[in-house]
Amino acid sequence: MTASSILLLPGLLCDEAIWQDQRAALGPERCIVPSYGHADSIREMARVALAAVSTPRICVAGHSMGGRVALEIASMAPERVERIALLDTGMNPLAPAEAGVREAEKRHALLQTAQRYGMRAMGEQWARGMVHPAHVEQPVFEEILRMIERKTPKVFGAQIKALLARPDARAVLSQLDCPTLILCGRQDAWSPESRHREMHALCAHSTLCMIEDIGHMTTMEQPAAVSQALLQWMAMTR
């Protein structure tokens, strides 16, 4: 029997570097980290990711925006999803009224910074809120900036468009019928613990894992702890 592939889905402005340690732990020969290219919707990102996998069954792990792509894959191809891991992510669509307007304004302001001053300058501003305060100006912060710098404002604009039009994934999450890991950094200021507890309560087959002393970029900030959680996830049965 062909082993299932492990599809590792990056978040906003991330690439294979976000999963480097986890690929090594899970077995790089089984792991696929897709590039979304200029896809500008969560559904199109899910199509791109699915097209990168040839095995009939897949284990899907998504970080941040990648978690939303993972849930879209579960909606589009539930028969292929063997298990799912959702890291530092969410399930709700854009908030209505003023809250949604504020989110859109903040995202577009960052895009304008990237267009005017470059991706690294934008990253130096944005990424400070993405990591634990102890990790700012540390080597991991520089790794994150280099990853952001590999993207372009055009890619950034497409991914912002996708996030602002993100689907409501609550029904998908509630209907998952496979081993599910919901993981979050305890100090994640962008996608907080409370959100992940709501997701865990909604998903009957989920396990909740909180990683201490870590912000939003869990896989890079505390790679060993996240890799261990994913190895346990791979061993889960219903």
Tab-separated table of C-alpha atoms in Angstrom:
chain	number	residue	atom	x	y	z
A	1	MET	CA	0.000	0.000	0.000
A	2	THR	CA	1.312	3.477	-0.890
A	3	ALA	CA	2.041	5.583	2.176
A	4	SER	CA	0.065	8.782	2.463
A	5	SER	CA	1.869	12.023	1.713
A	6	ILE	CA	2.225	14.722	4.349
A	7	LEU	CA	1.097	18.050	2.947
A	8	LEU	CA	2.613	20.949	4.903
A	9	LEU	CA	0.833	24.201	4.084
A	10	PRO	CA	2.620	27.529	4.666
A	11	GLY	CA	0.975	30.642	6.001
A	12	LEU	CA	1.040	34.247	4.824
A	13	LEU	CA	4.375	35.103	3.128
A	14	CYS	CA	5.900	31.803	4.238
A	15	ASP	CA	7.651	29.112	2.220
A	16	GLU	CA	9.331	25.761	2.888
A	17	ALA	CA	11.540	27.363	5.557
A	18	ILE	CA	8.568	27.518	7.930
A	19	TRP	CA	8.458	23.689	7.922
A	20	GLN	CA	12.180	22.910	7.715
A	21	ASP	CA	12.536	21.185	11.082
A	22	GLN	CA	9.204	19.404	10.851
A	23	ARG	CA	10.049	17.969	7.427
A	24	ALA	CA	13.234	16.522	8.882
A	25	ALA	CA	11.319	14.990	11.795
A	26	LEU	CA	8.443	13.566	9.747
A	27	GLY	CA	10.559	12.276	6.870
A	28	PRO	CA	11.348	14.643	3.996
A	29	GLU	CA	10.599	11.973	1.394
A	30	ARG	CA	6.920	12.008	2.459
A	31	CYS	CA	6.548	15.766	2.933
A	32	ILE	CA	5.344	18.217	0.299
A	33	VAL	CA	5.396	21.994	0.864
A	34	PRO	CA	3.504	23.651	-2.003
A	35	SER	CA	3.916	27.177	-3.302
A	36	TYR	CA	0.632	28.997	-3.883
A	37	GLY	CA	2.118	31.230	-6.573
A	38	HIS	CA	-0.224	34.139	-7.230
A	39	ALA	CA	-3.376	32.338	-6.082
A	40	ASP	CA	-5.695	34.964	-4.613
A	41	SER	CA	-8.351	32.834	-2.894
A	42	ILE	CA	-8.235	30.149	-0.228
A	43	ARG	CA	-10.015	27.751	-2.599
A	44	GLU	CA	-7.476	28.304	-5.362
A	45	MET	CA	-4.635	27.760	-2.879
A	46	ALA	CA	-6.283	24.476	-1.895
A	47	ARG	CA	-6.501	23.444	-5.573
A	48	VAL	CA	-2.812	24.248	-6.085
A	49	ALA	CA	-1.856	22.260	-2.986
A	50	LEU	CA	-3.944	19.232	-3.959
A	51	ALA	CA	-2.435	19.260	-7.455
A	52	ALA	CA	1.025	18.902	-5.885
A	53	VAL	CA	0.142	15.536	-4.297
A	54	SER	CA	-0.081	12.277	-6.224
A	55	THR	CA	-0.956	9.849	-3.407
A	56	PRO	CA	-4.670	9.113	-2.910
A	57	ARG	CA	-4.487	9.774	0.846
A	58	ILE	CA	-2.887	12.771	2.545
A	59	CYS	CA	-2.071	13.975	6.033
A	60	VAL	CA	-2.590	17.739	6.005
A	61	ALA	CA	-0.964	20.258	8.358
A	62	GLY	CA	-1.453	23.987	7.917
A	63	HIS	CA	0.102	26.932	9.721
A	64	SER	CA	-1.776	30.247	9.986
A	65	MET	CA	-3.292	30.946	6.535
A	66	GLY	CA	-2.228	27.398	5.678
A	67	GLY	CA	-4.648	26.123	8.324
A	68	ARG	CA	-7.480	27.772	6.436
A	69	VAL	CA	-6.224	26.137	3.239
A	70	ALA	CA	-6.166	22.800	5.095
A	71	LEU	CA	-9.822	23.197	6.088
A	72	GLU	CA	-10.700	24.076	2.492
A	73	ILE	CA	-8.970	20.881	1.342
A	74	ALA	CA	-11.043	18.953	3.895
A	75	SER	CA	-14.142	20.539	2.369
A	76	MET	CA	-13.125	19.853	-1.238
A	77	ALA	CA	-11.669	16.354	-0.869
A	78	PRO	CA	-12.703	14.839	2.493
A	79	GLU	CA	-12.166	11.294	1.195
A	80	ARG	CA	-8.435	12.020	0.748
A	81	VAL	CA	-7.749	13.529	4.180
A	82	GLU	CA	-6.413	10.936	6.606
A	83	ARG	CA	-5.694	13.403	9.428
A	84	ILE	CA	-5.421	17.163	9.832
A	85	ALA	CA	-3.341	19.525	11.985
A	86	LEU	CA	-4.244	23.190	12.411
A	87	LEU	CA	-1.504	25.436	13.793
A	88	ASP	CA	-1.986	29.067	14.884
A	89	THR	CA	-4.945	29.596	12.622
A	90	GLY	CA	-8.666	30.332	12.664
A	91	MET	CA	-12.058	29.322	11.315
A	92	ASN	CA	-14.105	32.535	11.114
A	93	PRO	CA	-14.640	34.727	8.046
A	94	LEU	CA	-13.825	38.430	8.034
A	95	ALA	CA	-15.628	40.110	10.901
A	96	PRO	CA	-18.592	42.291	9.966
A	97	ALA	CA	-18.794	46.073	10.177
A	98	GLU	CA	-16.004	48.088	11.808
A	99	ALA	CA	-13.845	45.155	12.902
A	100	GLY	CA	-13.610	43.855	9.343
A	101	VAL	CA	-12.925	47.324	7.970
A	102	ARG	CA	-10.082	47.790	10.471
A	103	GLU	CA	-8.509	44.453	9.531
A	104	ALA	CA	-8.643	45.327	5.829
A	105	GLU	CA	-7.143	48.764	6.467
A	106	LYS	CA	-4.271	47.322	8.486
A	107	ARG	CA	-3.488	44.690	5.867
A	108	HIS	CA	-3.554	47.202	3.017
A	109	ALA	CA	-1.336	49.596	4.981
A	110	LEU	CA	1.266	46.821	5.252
A	111	LEU	CA	0.961	46.164	1.525
A	112	GLN	CA	1.580	49.856	0.821
A	113	THR	CA	4.695	49.716	2.994
A	114	ALA	CA	5.926	46.700	1.014
A	115	GLN	CA	5.253	48.443	-2.291
A	116	ARG	CA	7.028	51.641	-1.247
A	117	TYR	CA	9.931	50.395	0.832
A	118	GLY	CA	10.292	46.691	0.026
A	119	MET	CA	9.274	43.410	1.596
A	120	ARG	CA	12.014	43.381	4.232
A	121	ALA	CA	11.062	46.827	5.541
A	122	MET	CA	7.453	45.691	5.820
A	123	GLY	CA	8.578	42.476	7.515
A	124	GLU	CA	10.632	44.318	10.109
A	125	GLN	CA	7.459	46.145	11.098
A	126	TRP	CA	4.968	43.274	10.836
A	127	ALA	CA	6.988	40.314	12.128
A	128	ARG	CA	7.637	41.893	15.536
A	129	GLY	CA	4.060	41.054	16.463
A	130	MET	CA	4.355	37.555	15.037
A	131	VAL	CA	6.975	36.194	17.460
A	132	HIS	CA	7.467	35.979	21.215
A	133	PRO	CA	9.122	39.211	22.434
A	134	ALA	CA	12.202	37.222	23.464
A	135	HIS	CA	12.743	36.173	19.834
A	136	VAL	CA	12.812	39.670	18.303
A	137	GLU	CA	16.286	40.484	16.944
A	138	GLN	CA	17.349	36.880	17.500
A	139	PRO	CA	18.566	34.547	14.687
A	140	VAL	CA	15.054	33.140	14.193
A	141	PHE	CA	13.764	36.661	13.557
A	142	GLU	CA	16.342	37.141	10.810
A	143	GLU	CA	15.286	33.799	9.275
A	144	ILE	CA	11.690	35.025	9.207
A	145	LEU	CA	12.718	38.316	7.574
A	146	ARG	CA	14.676	36.476	4.876
A	147	MET	CA	11.630	34.297	4.204
A	148	ILE	CA	9.395	37.352	3.838
A	149	GLU	CA	11.992	38.994	1.610
A	150	ARG	CA	11.742	36.073	-0.835
A	151	LYS	CA	8.142	37.060	-1.592
A	152	THR	CA	6.987	40.010	-3.693
A	153	PRO	CA	4.365	42.714	-3.152
A	154	LYS	CA	2.319	41.031	-5.903
A	155	VAL	CA	2.232	37.761	-3.956
A	156	PHE	CA	1.503	39.688	-0.750
A	157	GLY	CA	-1.433	41.457	-2.428
A	158	ALA	CA	-2.866	38.167	-3.704
A	159	GLN	CA	-2.640	36.558	-0.263
A	160	ILE	CA	-4.236	39.578	1.421
A	161	LYS	CA	-7.122	39.340	-1.051
A	162	ALA	CA	-7.510	35.654	-0.178
A	163	LEU	CA	-7.521	36.292	3.557
A	164	LEU	CA	-10.015	39.134	3.405
A	165	ALA	CA	-12.391	36.872	1.449
A	166	ARG	CA	-11.695	33.796	3.591
A	167	PRO	CA	-14.596	31.369	3.919
A	168	ASP	CA	-16.397	30.525	7.121
A	169	ALA	CA	-14.827	27.162	8.033
A	170	ARG	CA	-16.777	26.437	11.216
A	171	ALA	CA	-19.051	23.867	9.576
A	172	VAL	CA	-16.073	22.085	7.998
A	173	LEU	CA	-14.273	21.919	11.336
A	174	SER	CA	-17.322	20.589	13.158
A	175	GLN	CA	-17.737	17.791	10.596
A	176	LEU	CA	-14.124	16.548	10.595
A	177	ASP	CA	-14.116	12.802	11.137
A	178	CYS	CA	-10.372	12.152	11.399
A	179	PRO	CA	-7.625	12.615	14.001
A	180	THR	CA	-7.210	16.378	14.357
A	181	LEU	CA	-4.493	18.359	16.127
A	182	ILE	CA	-5.155	21.970	17.104
A	183	LEU	CA	-1.905	23.647	18.167
A	184	CYS	CA	-1.131	27.182	19.263
A	185	GLY	CA	1.674	29.182	20.811
A	186	ARG	CA	0.631	30.273	24.281
A	187	GLN	CA	1.737	33.860	23.554
A	188	ASP	CA	0.382	34.012	20.001
A	189	ALA	CA	-0.962	37.563	19.837
A	190	TRP	CA	-2.250	37.179	16.264
A	191	SER	CA	-4.243	33.963	16.631
A	192	PRO	CA	-4.759	33.588	20.373
A	193	GLU	CA	-5.297	30.640	22.674
A	194	SER	CA	-8.992	31.448	23.140
A	195	ARG	CA	-9.658	30.988	19.428
A	196	HIS	CA	-8.033	27.566	19.443
A	197	ARG	CA	-10.043	26.489	22.465
A	198	GLU	CA	-13.198	27.399	20.520
A	199	MET	CA	-11.965	25.333	17.579
A	200	HIS	CA	-11.180	22.398	19.863
A	201	ALA	CA	-14.657	22.561	21.407
A	202	LEU	CA	-16.225	22.482	17.952
A	203	CYS	CA	-14.227	19.486	16.661
A	204	ALA	CA	-15.129	16.168	18.276
A	205	HIS	CA	-11.994	14.306	17.211
A	206	SER	CA	-9.474	17.016	18.110
A	207	THR	CA	-6.555	17.196	20.510
A	208	LEU	CA	-5.501	20.620	21.795
A	209	CYS	CA	-1.796	21.366	22.254
A	210	MET	CA	-0.451	24.632	23.691
A	211	ILE	CA	3.265	25.382	23.319
A	212	GLU	CA	4.808	27.612	25.988
A	213	ASP	CA	6.997	30.699	25.486
A	214	ILE	CA	6.178	31.076	21.821
A	215	GLY	CA	4.348	33.451	19.508
A	216	HIS	CA	2.642	32.962	16.157
A	217	MET	CA	5.589	31.463	14.248
A	218	THR	CA	5.513	28.248	16.244
A	219	THR	CA	7.275	25.938	13.811
A	220	MET	CA	10.350	28.187	13.715
A	221	GLU	CA	10.321	29.540	17.275
A	222	GLN	CA	10.020	26.182	19.061
A	223	PRO	CA	10.729	23.649	16.295
A	224	ALA	CA	11.469	20.648	18.521
A	225	ALA	CA	8.249	20.980	20.538
A	226	VAL	CA	6.130	21.410	17.414
A	227	SER	CA	7.831	18.497	15.659
A	228	GLN	CA	7.153	16.262	18.674
A	229	ALA	CA	3.479	17.274	18.648
A	230	LEU	CA	3.246	16.439	14.949
A	231	LEU	CA	4.899	13.042	15.455
A	232	GLN	CA	2.281	12.288	18.104
A	233	TRP	CA	-0.415	13.482	15.707
A	234	MET	CA	0.841	11.079	13.050
A	235	ALA	CA	0.421	8.228	15.548
A	236	MET	CA	-3.137	9.215	16.562
A	237	THR	CA	-6.064	6.949	15.933
A	238	ARG	CA	-9.713	7.802	16.407
